[in-house]
JSON list of C-alpha atoms in Angstrom, two decimals:
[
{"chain": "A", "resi": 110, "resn": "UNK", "atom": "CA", "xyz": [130.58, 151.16, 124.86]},
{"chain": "A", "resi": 111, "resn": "UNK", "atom": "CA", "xyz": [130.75, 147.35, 123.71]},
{"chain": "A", "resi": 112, "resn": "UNK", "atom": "CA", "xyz": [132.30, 147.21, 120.29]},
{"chain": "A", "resi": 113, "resn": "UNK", "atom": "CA", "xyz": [129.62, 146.13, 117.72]},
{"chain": "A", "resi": 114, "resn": "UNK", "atom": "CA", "xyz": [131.59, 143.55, 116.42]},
{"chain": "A", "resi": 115, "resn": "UNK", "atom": "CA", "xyz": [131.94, 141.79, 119.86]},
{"chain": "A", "resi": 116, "resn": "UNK", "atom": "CA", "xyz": [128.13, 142.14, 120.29]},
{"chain": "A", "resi": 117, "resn": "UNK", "atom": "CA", "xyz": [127.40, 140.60, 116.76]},
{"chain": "A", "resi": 118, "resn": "UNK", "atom": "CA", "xyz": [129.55, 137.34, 118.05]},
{"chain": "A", "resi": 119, "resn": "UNK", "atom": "CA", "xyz": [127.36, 137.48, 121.09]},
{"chain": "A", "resi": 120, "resn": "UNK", "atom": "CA", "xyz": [124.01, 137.42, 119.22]},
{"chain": "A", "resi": 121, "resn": "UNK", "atom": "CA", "xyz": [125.52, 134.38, 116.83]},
{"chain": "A", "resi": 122, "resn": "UNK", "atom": "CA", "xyz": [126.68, 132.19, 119.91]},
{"chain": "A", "resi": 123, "resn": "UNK", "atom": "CA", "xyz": [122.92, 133.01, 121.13]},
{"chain": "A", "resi": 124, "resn": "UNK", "atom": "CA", "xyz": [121.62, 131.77, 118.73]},
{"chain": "A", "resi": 125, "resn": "UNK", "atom": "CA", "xyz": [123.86, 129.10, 117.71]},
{"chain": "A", "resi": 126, "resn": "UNK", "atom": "CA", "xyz": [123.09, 127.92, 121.53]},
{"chain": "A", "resi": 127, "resn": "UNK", "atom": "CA", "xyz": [119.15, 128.35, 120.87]},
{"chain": "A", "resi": 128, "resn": "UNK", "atom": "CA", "xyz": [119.60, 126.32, 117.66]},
{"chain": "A", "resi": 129, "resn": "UNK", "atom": "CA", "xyz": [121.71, 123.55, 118.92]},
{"chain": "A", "resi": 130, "resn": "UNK", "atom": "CA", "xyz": [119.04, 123.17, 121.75]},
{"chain": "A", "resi": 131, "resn": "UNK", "atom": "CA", "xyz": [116.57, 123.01, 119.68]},
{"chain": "A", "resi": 132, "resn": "UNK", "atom": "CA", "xyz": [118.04, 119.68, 117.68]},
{"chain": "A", "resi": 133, "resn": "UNK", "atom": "CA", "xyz": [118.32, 118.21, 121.04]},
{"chain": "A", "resi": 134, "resn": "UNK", "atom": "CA", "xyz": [114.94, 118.38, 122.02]},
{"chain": "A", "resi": 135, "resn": "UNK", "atom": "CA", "xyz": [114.20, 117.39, 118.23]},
{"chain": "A", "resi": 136, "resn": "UNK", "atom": "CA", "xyz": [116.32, 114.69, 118.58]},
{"chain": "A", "resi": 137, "resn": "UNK", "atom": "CA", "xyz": [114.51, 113.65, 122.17]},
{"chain": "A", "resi": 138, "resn": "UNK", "atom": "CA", "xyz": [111.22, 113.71, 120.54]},
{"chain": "A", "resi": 139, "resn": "UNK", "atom": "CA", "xyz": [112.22, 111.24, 117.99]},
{"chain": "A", "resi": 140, "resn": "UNK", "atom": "CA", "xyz": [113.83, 109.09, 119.96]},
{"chain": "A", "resi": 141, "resn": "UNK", "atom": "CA", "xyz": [111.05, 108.65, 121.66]},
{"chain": "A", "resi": 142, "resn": "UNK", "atom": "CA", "xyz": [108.70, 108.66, 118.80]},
{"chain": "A", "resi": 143, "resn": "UNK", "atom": "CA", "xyz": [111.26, 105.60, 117.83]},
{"chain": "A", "resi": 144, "resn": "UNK", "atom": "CA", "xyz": [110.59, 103.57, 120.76]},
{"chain": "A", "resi": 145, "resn": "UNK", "atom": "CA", "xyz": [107.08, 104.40, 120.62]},
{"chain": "A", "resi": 146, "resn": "UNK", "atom": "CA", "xyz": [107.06, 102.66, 117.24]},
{"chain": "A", "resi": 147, "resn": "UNK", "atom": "CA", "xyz": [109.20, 100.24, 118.19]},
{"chain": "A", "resi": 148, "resn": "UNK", "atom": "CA", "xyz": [106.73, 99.13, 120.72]},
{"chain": "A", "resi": 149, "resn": "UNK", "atom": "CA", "xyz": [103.97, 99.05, 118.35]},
{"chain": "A", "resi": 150, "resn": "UNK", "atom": "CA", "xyz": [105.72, 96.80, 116.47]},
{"chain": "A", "resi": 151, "resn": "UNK", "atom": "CA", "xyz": [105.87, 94.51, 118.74]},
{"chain": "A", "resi": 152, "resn": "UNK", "atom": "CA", "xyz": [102.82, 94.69, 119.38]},
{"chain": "A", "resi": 153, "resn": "UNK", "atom": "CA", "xyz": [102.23, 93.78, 115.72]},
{"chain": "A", "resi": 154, "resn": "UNK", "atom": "CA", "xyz": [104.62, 90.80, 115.54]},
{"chain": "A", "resi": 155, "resn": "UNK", "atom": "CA", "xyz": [102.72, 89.28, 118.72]},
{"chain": "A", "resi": 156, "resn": "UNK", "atom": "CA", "xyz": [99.14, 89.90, 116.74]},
{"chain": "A", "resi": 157, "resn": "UNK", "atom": "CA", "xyz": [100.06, 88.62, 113.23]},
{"chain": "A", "resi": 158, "resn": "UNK", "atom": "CA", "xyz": [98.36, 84.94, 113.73]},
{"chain": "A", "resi": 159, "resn": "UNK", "atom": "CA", "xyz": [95.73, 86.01, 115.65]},
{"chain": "A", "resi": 160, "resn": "UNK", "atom": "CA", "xyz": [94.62, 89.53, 114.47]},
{"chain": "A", "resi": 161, "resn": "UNK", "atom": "CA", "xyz": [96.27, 89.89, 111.11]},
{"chain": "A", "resi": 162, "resn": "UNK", "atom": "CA", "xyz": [94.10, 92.44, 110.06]},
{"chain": "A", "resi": 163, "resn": "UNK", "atom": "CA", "xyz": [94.29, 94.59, 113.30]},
{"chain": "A", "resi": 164, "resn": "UNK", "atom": "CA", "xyz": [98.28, 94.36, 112.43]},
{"chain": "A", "resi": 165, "resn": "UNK", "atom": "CA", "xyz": [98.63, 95.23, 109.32]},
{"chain": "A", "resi": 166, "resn": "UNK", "atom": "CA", "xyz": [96.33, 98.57, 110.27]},
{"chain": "A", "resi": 167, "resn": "UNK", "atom": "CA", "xyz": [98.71, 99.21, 113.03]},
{"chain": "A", "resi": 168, "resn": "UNK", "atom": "CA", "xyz": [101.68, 99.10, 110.91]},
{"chain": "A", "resi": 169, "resn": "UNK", "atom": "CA", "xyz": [100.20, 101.12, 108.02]},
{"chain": "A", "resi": 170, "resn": "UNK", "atom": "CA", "xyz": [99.35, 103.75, 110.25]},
{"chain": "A", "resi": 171, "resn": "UNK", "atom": "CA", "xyz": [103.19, 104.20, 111.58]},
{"chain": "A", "resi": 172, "resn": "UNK", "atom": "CA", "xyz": [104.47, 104.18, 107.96]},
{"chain": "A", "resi": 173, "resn": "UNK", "atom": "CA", "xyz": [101.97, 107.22, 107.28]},
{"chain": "A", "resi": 174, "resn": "UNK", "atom": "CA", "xyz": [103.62, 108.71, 109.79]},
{"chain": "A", "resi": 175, "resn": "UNK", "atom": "CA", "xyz": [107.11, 108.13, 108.15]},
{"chain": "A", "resi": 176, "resn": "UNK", "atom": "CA", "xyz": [109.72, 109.07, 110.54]},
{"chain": "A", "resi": 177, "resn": "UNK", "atom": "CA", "xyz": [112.19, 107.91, 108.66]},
{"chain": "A", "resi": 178, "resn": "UNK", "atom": "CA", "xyz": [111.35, 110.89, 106.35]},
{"chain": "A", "resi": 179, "resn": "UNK", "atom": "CA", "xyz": [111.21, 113.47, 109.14]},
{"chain": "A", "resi": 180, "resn": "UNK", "atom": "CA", "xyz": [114.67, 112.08, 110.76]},
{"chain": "A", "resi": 181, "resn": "UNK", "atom": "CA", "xyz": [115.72, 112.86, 107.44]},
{"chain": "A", "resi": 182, "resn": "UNK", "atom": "CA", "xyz": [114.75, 116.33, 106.70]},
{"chain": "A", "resi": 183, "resn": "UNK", "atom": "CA", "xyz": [115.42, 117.55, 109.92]},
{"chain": "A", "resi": 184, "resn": "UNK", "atom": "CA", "xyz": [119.14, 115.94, 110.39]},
{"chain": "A", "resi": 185, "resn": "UNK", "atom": "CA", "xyz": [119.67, 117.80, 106.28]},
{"chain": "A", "resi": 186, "resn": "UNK", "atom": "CA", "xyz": [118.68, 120.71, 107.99]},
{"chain": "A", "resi": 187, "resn": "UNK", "atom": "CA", "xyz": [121.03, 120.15, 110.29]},
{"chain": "A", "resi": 188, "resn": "UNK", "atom": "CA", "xyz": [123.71, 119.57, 108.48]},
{"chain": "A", "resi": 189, "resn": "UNK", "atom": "CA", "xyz": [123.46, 122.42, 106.62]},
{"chain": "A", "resi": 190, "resn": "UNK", "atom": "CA", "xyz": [123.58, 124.32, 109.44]},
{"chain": "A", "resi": 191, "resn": "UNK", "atom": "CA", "xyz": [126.65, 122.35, 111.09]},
{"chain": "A", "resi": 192, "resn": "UNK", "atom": "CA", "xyz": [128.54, 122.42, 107.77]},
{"chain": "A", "resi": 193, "resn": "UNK", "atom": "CA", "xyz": [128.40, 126.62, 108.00]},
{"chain": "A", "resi": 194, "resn": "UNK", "atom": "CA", "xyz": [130.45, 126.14, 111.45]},
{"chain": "A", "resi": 195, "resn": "UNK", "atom": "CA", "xyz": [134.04, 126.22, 111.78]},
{"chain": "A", "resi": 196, "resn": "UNK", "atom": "CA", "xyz": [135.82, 122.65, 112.33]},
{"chain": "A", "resi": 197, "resn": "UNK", "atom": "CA", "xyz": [136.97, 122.45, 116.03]},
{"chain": "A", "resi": 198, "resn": "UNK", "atom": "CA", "xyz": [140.07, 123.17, 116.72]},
{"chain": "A", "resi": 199, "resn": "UNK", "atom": "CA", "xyz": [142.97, 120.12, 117.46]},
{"chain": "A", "resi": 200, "resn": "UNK", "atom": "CA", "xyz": [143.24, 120.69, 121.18]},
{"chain": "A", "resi": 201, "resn": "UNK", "atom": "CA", "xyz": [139.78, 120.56, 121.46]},
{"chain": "A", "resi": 202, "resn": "UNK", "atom": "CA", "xyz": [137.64, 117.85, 122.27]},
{"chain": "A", "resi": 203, "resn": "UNK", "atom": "CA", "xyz": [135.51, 116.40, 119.32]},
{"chain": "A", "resi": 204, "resn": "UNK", "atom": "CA", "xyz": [132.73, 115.93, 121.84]},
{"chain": "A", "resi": 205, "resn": "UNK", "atom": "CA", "xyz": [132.77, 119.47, 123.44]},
{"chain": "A", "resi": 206, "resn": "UNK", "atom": "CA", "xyz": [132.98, 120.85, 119.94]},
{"chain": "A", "resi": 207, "resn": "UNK", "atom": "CA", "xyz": [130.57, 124.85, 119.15]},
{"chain": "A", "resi": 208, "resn": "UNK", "atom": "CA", "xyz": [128.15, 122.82, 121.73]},
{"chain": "A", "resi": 209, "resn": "UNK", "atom": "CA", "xyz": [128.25, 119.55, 120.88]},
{"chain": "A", "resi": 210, "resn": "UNK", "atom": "CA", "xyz": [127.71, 119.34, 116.90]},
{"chain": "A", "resi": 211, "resn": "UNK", "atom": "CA", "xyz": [129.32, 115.44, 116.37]},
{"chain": "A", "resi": 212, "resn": "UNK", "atom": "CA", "xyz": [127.41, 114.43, 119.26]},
{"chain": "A", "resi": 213, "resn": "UNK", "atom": "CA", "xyz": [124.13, 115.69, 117.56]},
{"chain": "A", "resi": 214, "resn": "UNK", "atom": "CA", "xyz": [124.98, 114.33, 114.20]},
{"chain": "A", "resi": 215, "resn": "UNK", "atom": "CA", "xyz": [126.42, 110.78, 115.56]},
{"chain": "A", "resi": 216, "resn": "UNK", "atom": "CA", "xyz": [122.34, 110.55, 117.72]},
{"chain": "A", "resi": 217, "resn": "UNK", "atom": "CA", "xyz": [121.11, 111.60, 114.32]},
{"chain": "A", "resi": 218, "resn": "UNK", "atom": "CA", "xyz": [123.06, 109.01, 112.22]},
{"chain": "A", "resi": 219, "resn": "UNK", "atom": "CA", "xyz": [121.85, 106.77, 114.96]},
{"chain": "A", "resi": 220, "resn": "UNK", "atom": "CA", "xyz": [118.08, 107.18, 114.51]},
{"chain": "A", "resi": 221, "resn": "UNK", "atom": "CA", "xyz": [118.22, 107.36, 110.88]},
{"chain": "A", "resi": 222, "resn": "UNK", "atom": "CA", "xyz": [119.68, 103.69, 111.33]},
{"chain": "A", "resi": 223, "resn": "UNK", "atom": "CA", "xyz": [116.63, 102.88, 113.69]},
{"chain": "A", "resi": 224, "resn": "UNK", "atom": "CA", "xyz": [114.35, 104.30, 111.59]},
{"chain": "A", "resi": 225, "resn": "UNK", "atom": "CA", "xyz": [115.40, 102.45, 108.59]},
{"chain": "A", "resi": 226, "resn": "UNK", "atom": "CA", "xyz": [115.31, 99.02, 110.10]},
{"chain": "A", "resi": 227, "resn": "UNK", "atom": "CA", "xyz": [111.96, 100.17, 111.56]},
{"chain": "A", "resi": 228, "resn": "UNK", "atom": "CA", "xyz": [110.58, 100.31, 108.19]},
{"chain": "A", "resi": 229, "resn": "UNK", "atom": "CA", "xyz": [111.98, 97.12, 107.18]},
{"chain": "A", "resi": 230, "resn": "UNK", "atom": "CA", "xyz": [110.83, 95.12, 109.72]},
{"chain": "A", "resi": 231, "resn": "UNK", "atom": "CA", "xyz": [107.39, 96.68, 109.02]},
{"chain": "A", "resi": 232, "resn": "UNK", "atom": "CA", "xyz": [107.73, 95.81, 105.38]},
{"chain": "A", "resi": 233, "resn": "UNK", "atom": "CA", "xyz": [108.60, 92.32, 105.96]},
{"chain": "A", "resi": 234, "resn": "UNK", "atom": "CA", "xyz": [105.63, 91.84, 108.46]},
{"chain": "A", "resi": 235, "resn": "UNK", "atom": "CA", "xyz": [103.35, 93.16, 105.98]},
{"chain": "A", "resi": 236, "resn": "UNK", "atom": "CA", "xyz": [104.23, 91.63, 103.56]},
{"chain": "A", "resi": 237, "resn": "UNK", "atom": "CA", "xyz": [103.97, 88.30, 105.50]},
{"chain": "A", "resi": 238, "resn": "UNK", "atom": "CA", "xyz": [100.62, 89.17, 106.58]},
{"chain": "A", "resi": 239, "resn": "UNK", "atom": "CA", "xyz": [99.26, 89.87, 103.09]},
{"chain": "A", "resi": 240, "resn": "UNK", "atom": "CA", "xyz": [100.45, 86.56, 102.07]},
{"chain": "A", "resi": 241, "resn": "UNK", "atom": "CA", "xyz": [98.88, 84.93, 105.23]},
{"chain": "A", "resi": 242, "resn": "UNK", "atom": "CA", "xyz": [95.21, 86.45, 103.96]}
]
């Protein structure tokens, strides 16, 4: 019979795997969601002499949608969780670390960097646009 202790590490690593997964595919979604937005404001910066007005809606609608706050929240939630796990040890690889932890946080710190100059390039174009009407 499998000692109960050796079974309780095998239901953490589960779901420290299931977790870890997770934040991937959360952090796929907003990278996406990121270049989604980055596209629309684009779009925006091509429109702001000719459609003003159609801009400034289109940029007001992707601040409602804040992703700067939900890269946030989620990557808090994440370090919560990350600061609960043990430091790897020295022979082992940073990147290869309880299934790739510093990787997760360094694509996190990454988006929250994208997401912040996001919303300052949409602040400066409407800004500019309100002073253009």
């Amino acid at each position: 019979m499998a000692d109960p202790k050796w079974r309780e590490v095998e239901l953490f690593n589960e779901k420290l795997t299931a977790y870890l997964e997770t934040h991937h595919k959360i952090v796929g979604d907003f990278e996406r969601s990121l270049g989604n937005a980055s596209h629309c404001i684009e779009l925006a910066k091509l429109a702001k002499d000719q459609e003003p007005e159609n801009a400034v809606t289109m940029l007001e609608q992707i601040k409602e949608i804040d992703l700067l706050g939900h890269v946030h929240t989620q990557f808090e939630a994440f370090q919560q969780f990350a600061g609960l796990m043990p430091e790897p040890s020295p022979d082992e690889d940073a990147q290869e670390d309880s299934g790739g932890i510093e990787r997760l946080r360094e694509r996190y710190e990454l988006l929250l960097e994208e997401a912040e100059l996001q919303q300052e390039i949409m602040e400066d174009l409407v800004l500019y646009l309100n002073k253009q009407a």
